[in-house]
Short mmCIF file of C-alpha atoms and ligand atoms in Angstrom, two decimals:
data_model
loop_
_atom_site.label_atom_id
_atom_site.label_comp_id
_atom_site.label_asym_id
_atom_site.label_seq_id
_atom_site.Cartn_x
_atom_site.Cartn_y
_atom_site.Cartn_z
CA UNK A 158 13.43 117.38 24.85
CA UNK A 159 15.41 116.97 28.21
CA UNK A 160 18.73 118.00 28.37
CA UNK A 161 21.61 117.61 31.24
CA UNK A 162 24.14 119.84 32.36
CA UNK A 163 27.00 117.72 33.76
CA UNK A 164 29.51 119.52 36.06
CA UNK A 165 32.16 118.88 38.60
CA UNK A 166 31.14 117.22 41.97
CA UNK A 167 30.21 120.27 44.15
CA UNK A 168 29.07 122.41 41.44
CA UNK A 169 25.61 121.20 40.92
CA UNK A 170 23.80 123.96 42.59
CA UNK A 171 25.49 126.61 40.85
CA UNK A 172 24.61 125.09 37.31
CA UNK A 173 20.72 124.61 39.09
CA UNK A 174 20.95 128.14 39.84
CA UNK A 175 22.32 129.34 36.23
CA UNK A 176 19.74 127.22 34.59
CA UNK A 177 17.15 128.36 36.49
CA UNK A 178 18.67 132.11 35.60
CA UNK A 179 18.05 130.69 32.09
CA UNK A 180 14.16 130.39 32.54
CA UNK A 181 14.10 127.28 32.19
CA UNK A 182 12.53 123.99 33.84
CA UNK A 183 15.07 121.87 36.13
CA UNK A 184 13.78 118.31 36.45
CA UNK A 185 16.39 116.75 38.62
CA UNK A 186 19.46 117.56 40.09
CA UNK A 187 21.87 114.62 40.95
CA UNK A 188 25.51 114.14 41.34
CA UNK A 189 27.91 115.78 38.76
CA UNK A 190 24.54 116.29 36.04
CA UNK A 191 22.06 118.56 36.70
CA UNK A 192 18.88 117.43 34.08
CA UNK A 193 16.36 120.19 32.54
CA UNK A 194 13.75 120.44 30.14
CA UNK A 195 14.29 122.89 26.79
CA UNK A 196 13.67 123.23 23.22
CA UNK A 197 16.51 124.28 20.58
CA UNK A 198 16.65 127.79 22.16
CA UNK A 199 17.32 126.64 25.44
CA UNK A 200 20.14 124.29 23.74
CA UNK A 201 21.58 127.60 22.37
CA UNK A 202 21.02 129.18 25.49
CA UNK A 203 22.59 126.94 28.11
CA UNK A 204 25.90 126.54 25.59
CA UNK A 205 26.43 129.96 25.42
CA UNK A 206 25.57 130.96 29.21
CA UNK A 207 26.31 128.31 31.49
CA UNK A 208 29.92 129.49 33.19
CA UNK A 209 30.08 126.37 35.75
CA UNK A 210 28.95 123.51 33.30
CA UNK A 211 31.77 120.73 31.01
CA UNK A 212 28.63 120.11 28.91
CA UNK A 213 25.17 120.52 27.63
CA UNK A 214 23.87 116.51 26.68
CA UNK A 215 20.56 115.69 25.06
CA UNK A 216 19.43 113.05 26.75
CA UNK A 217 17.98 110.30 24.62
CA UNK A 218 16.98 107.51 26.59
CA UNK A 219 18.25 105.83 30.24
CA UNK A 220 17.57 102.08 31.01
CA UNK A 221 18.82 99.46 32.93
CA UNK A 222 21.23 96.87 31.63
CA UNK A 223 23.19 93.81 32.41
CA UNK A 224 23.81 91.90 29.70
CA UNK A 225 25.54 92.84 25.95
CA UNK A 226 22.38 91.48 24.71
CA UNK A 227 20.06 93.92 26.95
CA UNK A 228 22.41 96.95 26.02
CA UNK A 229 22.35 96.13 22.18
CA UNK A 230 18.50 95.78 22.10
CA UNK A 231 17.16 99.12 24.15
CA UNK A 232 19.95 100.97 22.17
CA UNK A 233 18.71 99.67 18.70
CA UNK A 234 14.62 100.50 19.63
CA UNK A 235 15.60 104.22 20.26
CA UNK A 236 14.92 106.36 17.36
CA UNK A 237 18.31 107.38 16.19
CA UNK A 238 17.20 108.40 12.85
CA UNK A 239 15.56 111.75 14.79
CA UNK A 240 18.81 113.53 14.67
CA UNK A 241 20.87 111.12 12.63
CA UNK A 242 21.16 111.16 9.02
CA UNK A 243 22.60 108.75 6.87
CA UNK A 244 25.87 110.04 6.22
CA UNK A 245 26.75 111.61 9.83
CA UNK A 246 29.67 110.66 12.02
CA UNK A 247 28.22 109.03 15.02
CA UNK A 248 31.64 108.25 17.50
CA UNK A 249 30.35 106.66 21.02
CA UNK A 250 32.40 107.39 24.21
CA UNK A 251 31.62 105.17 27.27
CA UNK A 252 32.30 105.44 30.49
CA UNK A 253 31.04 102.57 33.29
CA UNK A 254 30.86 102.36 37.11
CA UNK A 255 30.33 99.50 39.63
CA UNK A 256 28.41 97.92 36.73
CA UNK A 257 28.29 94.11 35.35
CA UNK A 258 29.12 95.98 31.86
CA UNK A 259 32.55 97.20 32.77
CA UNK A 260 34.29 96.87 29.35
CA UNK A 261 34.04 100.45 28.45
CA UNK A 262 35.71 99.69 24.62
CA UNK A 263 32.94 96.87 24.60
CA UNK A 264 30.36 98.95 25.91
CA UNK A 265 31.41 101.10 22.79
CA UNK A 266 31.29 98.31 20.20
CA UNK A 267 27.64 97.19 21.15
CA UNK A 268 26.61 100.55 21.26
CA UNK A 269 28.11 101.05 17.81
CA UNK A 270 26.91 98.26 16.45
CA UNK A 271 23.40 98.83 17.40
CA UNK A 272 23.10 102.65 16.19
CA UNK A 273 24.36 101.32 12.90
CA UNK A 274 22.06 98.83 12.82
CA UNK A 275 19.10 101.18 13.50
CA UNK A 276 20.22 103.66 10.85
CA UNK A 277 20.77 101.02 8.29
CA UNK A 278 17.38 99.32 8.45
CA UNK A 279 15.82 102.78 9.04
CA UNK A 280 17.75 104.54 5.75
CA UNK A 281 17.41 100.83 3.72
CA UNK A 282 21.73 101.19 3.43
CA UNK A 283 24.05 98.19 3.64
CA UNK A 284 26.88 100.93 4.89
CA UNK A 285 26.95 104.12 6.12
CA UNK A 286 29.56 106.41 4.92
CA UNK A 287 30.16 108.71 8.08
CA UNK A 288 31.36 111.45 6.27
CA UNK A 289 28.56 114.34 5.86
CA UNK A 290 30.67 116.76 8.16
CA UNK A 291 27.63 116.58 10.88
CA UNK A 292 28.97 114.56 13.66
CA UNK A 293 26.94 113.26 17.00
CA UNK A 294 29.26 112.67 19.93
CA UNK A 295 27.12 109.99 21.66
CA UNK A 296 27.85 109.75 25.45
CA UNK A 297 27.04 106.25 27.63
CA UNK A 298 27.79 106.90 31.52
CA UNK A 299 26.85 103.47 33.16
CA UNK A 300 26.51 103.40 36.81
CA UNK A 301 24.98 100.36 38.83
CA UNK A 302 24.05 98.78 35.58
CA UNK A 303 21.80 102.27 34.90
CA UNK A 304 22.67 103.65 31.37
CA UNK A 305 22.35 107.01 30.32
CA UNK A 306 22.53 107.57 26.24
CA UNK A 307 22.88 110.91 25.59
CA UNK A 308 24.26 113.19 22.40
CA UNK A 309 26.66 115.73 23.28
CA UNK A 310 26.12 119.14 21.63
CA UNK A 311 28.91 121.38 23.60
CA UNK A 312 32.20 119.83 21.26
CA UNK A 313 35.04 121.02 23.31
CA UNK A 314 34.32 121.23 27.16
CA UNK A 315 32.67 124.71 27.86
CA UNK A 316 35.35 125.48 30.34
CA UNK A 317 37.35 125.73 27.01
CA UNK A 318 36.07 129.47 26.51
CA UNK A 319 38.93 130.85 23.94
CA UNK A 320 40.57 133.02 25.79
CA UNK A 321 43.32 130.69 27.33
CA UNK A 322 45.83 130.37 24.72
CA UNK A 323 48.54 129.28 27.14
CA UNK A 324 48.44 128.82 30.39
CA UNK A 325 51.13 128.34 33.62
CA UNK A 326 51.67 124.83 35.16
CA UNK A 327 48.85 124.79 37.09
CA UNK A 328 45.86 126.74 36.07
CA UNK A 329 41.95 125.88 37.57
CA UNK A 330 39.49 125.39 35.16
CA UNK A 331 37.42 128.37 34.02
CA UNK A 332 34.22 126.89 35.47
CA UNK A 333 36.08 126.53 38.92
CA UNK A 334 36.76 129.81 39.25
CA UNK A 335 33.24 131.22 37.25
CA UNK A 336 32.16 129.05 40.60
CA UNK A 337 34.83 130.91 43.42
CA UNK A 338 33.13 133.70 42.28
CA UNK A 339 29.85 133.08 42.32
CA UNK A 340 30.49 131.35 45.81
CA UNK A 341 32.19 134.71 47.16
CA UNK A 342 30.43 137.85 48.53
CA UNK A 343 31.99 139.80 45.60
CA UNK A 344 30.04 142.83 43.87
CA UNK A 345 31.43 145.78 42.05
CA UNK A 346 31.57 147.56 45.30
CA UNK A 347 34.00 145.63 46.18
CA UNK A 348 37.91 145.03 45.02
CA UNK A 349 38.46 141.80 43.86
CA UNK A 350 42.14 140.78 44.74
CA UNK A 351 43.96 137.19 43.50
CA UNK A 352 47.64 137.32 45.20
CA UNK A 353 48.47 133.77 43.31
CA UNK A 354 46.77 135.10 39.95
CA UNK A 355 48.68 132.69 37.67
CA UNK A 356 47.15 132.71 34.30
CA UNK A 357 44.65 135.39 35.07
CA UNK A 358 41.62 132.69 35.22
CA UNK A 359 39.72 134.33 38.61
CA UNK A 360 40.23 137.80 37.81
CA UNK A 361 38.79 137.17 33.90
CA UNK A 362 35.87 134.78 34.69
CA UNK A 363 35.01 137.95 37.58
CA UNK A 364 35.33 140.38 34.94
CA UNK A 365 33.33 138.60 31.84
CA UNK A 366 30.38 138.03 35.01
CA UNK A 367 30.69 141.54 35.69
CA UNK A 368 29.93 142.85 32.27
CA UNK A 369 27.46 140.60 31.60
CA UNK A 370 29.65 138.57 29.17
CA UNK A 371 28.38 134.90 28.64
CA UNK A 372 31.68 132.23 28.95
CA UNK A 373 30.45 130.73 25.54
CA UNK A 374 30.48 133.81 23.20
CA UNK A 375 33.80 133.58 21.65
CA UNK A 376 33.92 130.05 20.89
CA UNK A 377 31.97 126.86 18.30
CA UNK A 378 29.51 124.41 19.65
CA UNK A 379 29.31 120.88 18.12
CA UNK A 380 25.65 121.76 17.23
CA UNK A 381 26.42 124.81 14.65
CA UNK A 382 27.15 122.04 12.52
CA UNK A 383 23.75 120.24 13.07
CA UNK A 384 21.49 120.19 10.06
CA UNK A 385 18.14 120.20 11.76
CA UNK A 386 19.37 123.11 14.18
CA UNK A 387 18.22 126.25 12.75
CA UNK A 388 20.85 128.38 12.22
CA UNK A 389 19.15 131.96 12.00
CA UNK A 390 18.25 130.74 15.74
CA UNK A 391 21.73 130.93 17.46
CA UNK A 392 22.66 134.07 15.04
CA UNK A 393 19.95 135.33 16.73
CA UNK A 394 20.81 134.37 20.56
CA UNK A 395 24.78 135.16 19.88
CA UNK A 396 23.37 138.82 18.93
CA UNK A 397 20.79 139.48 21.85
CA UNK A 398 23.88 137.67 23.83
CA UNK A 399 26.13 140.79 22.47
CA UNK A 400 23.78 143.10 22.80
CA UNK A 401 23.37 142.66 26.53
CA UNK A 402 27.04 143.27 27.31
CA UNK A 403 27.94 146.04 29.86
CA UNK A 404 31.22 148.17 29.06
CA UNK A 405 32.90 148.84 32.53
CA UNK A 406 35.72 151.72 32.56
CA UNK A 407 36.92 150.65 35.68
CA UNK A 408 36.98 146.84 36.77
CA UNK A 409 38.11 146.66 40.36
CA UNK A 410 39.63 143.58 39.65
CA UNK A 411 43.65 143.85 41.09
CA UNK A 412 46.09 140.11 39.97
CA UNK A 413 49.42 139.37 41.27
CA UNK A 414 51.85 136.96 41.13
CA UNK A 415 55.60 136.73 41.56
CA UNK A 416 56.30 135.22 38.07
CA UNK A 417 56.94 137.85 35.92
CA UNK A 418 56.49 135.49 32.88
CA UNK A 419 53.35 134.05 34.17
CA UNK A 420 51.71 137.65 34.27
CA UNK A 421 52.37 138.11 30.97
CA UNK A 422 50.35 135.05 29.86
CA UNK A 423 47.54 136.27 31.93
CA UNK A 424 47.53 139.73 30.18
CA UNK A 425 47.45 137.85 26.90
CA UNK A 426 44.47 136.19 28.14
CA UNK A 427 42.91 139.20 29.28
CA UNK A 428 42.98 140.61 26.15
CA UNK A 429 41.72 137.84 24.48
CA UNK A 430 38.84 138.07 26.96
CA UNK A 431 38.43 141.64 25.51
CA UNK A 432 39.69 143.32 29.22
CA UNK A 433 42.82 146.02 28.93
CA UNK A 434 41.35 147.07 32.27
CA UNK A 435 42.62 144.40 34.71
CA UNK A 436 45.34 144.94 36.79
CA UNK A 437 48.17 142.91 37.13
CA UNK A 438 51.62 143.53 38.59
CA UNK A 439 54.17 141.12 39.79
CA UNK A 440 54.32 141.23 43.46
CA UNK A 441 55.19 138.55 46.46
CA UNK A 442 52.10 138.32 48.98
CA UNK A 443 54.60 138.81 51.16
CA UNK A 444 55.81 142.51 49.87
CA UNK A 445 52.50 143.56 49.76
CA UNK A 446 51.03 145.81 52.11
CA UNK A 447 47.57 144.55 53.03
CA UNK A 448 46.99 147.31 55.51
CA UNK A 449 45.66 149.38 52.23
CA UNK A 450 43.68 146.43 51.51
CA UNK A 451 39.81 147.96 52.81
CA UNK A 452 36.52 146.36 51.56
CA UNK A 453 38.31 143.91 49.35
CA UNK A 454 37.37 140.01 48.54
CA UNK A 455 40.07 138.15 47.65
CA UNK A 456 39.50 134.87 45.63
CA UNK A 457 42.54 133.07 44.98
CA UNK A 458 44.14 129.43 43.79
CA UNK A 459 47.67 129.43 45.63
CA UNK A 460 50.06 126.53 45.46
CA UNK A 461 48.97 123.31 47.21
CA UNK A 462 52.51 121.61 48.05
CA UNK A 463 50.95 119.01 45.75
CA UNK A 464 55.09 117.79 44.98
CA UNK A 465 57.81 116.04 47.20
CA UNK A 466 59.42 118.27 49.01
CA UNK A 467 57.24 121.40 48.64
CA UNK A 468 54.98 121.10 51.70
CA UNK A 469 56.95 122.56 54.57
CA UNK A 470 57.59 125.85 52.28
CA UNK A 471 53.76 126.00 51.57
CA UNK A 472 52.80 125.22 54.90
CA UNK A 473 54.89 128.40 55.73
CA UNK A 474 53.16 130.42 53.02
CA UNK A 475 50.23 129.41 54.14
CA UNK A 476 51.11 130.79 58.37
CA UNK A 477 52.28 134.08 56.74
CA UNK A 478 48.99 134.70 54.30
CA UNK A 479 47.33 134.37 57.64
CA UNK A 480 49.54 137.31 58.98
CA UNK A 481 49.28 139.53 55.94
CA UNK A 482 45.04 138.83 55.62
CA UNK A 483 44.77 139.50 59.49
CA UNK A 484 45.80 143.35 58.89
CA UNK A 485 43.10 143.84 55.93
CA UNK A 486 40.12 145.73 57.09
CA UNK A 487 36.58 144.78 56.49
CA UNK A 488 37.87 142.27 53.47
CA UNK A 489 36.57 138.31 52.83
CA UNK A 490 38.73 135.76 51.62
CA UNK A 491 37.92 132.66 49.49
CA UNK A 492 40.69 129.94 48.75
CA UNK A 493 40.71 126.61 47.42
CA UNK A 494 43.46 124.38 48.41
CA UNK A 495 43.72 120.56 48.77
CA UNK A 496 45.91 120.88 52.21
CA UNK A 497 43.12 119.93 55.16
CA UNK A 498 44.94 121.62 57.61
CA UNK A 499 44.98 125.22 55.99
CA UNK A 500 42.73 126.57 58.72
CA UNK A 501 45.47 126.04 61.58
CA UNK A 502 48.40 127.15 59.39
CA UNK A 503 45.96 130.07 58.10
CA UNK A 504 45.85 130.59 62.09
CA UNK A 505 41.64 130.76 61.73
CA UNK A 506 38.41 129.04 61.67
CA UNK A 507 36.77 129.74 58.72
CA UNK A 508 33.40 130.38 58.33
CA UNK A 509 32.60 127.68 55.83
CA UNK A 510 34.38 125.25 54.07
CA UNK A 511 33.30 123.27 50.52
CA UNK A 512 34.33 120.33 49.13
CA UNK A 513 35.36 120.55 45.65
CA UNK A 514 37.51 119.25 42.92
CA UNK A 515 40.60 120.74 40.99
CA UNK A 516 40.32 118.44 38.12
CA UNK A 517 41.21 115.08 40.11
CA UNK A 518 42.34 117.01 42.98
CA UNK A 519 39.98 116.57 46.10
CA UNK A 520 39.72 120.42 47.52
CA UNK A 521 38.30 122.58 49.82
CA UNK A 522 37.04 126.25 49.15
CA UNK A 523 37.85 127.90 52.78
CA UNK A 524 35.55 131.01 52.96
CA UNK A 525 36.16 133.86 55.38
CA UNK A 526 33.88 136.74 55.58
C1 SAM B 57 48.14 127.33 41.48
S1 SAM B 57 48.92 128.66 40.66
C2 SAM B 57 47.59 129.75 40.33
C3 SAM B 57 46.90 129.39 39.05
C4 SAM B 57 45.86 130.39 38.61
N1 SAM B 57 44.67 130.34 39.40
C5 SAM B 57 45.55 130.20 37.13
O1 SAM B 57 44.40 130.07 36.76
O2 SAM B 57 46.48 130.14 36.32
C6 SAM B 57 49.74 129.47 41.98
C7 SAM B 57 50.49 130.72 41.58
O3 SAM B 57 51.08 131.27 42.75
C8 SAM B 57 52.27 131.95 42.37
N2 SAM B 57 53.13 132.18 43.56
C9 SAM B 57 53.92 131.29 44.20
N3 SAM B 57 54.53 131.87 45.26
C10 SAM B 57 54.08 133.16 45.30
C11 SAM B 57 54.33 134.27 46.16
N4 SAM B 57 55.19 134.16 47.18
N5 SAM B 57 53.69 135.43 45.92
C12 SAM B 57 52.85 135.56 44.87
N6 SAM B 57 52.60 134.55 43.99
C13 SAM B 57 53.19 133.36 44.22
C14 SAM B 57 52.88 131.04 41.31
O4 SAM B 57 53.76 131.76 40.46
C15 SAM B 57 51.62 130.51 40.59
O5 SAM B 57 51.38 131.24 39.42
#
């Protein structure tokens, strides 16, 4: 079967790369989805391991349509039946893009219609009850009239890992910051230092990739509760996945923040992540003394100045981090900000600069090494 990993825009060739880590065949990489081929294993596989992926989709069928008509038909020849039975939940979510079919609530009601109709002719029912526990999230992205029909077999976004039981106001994603680390020069060699930690989401993602970890261990997939999946298969992958985790003593992996409460959130999420061996300690970037700071990367999410009446105190933050970072010694940097002009407050160039997105937030990772 094919399968699609879709992602944020800008994260693409990180989930390439993971899949690829995977073993497995990529058949096209495009904006926001990345599409490979894989059997149930790789299913398993891709749920549990990919750290910068929302989603693993089975992809059933793409075509082009521009009429209700058009859209009802192709969806009704497809052979639903293959995963559906006749009592499972089948809920449709649609989303549409410079096509003529921009109704997405319509584009759900055809789509309905027609999987019902399928399964009803195919199981010889005059309803179907919906109510077997097994439930297919079917996905429809239309662009340019182009429809993908996919089933969704992640549930809950994978950046939902488990370990975040609360968060601060403004946390990244997990699969953002899996991705500032896997974008950063950062090895075990090295000490990993976030002076806006937050919630803890940089320094855990660094840690769980440093021991080996996979993002999806500690949480369900909407396939365990798949008939036709075989479920001695994933108790076998969760196991190998366990098996393969490293212990570390000592993670050089150093958090602060000046919100005392804040820190204590990300400690609770630390543990949850299974890590007593982070370090965090409330501290203003400003107190610190980044003199000591020798062979470190840091990878951090500071404020943006996003609200009214932040931006000249952030745009100051922003001229005195360059002050502090200038007296590290032989130490990277990696932030993600949406302000465009944080190289001139920073006070340097930096070496390369990415776009990417904090949820709707257009961003840019600055990189200095
Ligand atoms: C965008 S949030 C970081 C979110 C974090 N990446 C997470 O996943 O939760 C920015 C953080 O910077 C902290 N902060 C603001 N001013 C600071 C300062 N002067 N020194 C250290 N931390 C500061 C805030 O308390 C906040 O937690």
């Amino acid at each position: 079967m094919q399968l699609i990993a879709t992602c944020a825009f800008g994260l693409e060739k990180l989930v390439y790369d993971e899949i690829k880590a995977l073993g497995l065949w990529v058949i096209k990489n495009e904006d926001g989805r990345v599409t490979f081929e894989g059997d149930e294993e790789a299913l398993i596989k891709a749920n549990l391991w990919l750290r910068c992926a929302d989603r693993v989709l089975i992809k059933i069928d793409e075509f082009e349509a521009k009429t209700f008509d058009e859209l009802f038909d192709q969806t009704n020849q497809l052979e639903w039946e293959k995963y559906i039975e006749a009592n499972d939940a089948f809920p449709i979510k649609a989303t549409s893009v410079k096509s003529a079919l921009h109704s997405e609530p319509a584009i759900q009601s055809i789509i309905k219609k027609a999987v019902v109709k399928r399964l009803q002719k195919q199981y010889k029912l005059e309803t179907l009850a919906e109510n077997s526990g097994a439930s297919y999230q079917i996905i429809i992205k239309a662009n340019k009239d182009h429809f993908l029909v996919a089933i969704d077999s992640s549930g809950e976004s994978l950046h939902k890992r488990g370990y975040r039981t609360r968060a601060n106001l403004a946390p990244i994603k997990e699969t953002l910051a899996a991705a500032m680390v896997k974008l950063s020069d950062w090895t075990l060699e090295k000490t990993l230092i976030d002076p806006f930690c937050g919630s803890g989401t940089i320094g855990i993602e660094a840690a769980l990739m440093a021991c080996n970890i996979a993002p999806g261990l500690n949480r369900t997939f909407a396939f365990q509760r798949w008939p036709w999946l075989i479920k001695e298969n994933f108790i076998k992958i969760h196991n190998e996945t366990k098996a393969g985790i490293k212990t570390i003593a000592k993670l050089p992996i150093y958090c602060f923040d000046i919100d005392a409460e804040v820190l204590k959130i990300a400690a609770v999420n630390a543990k949850n992540a299974g890590f007593n061996n982070l370090h965090f300690k409330r501290a203003d970037f400003r107190q610190l003394n980044f003199s000591q700071f020798l062979n470190c990367t840091f990878i951090t999410n500071p404020p943006y100045g996003e609200r009214m009446g932040e931006k000249a105190e952030i745009e100051n933050m922003y001229r005195e981090l360059g002050t502090q970072f200038a007296k590290t010694k032989n130490s990277s940097l990696f932030l993600i900000t949406s302000h465009e002009n944080f190289p001139t407050l920073f006070g340097y160039k930096a070496n390369k600069n990415r776009k990417l997105f904090n949820g709707h937030i257009r961003c840019y990772l600055y990189s200095y090494f």
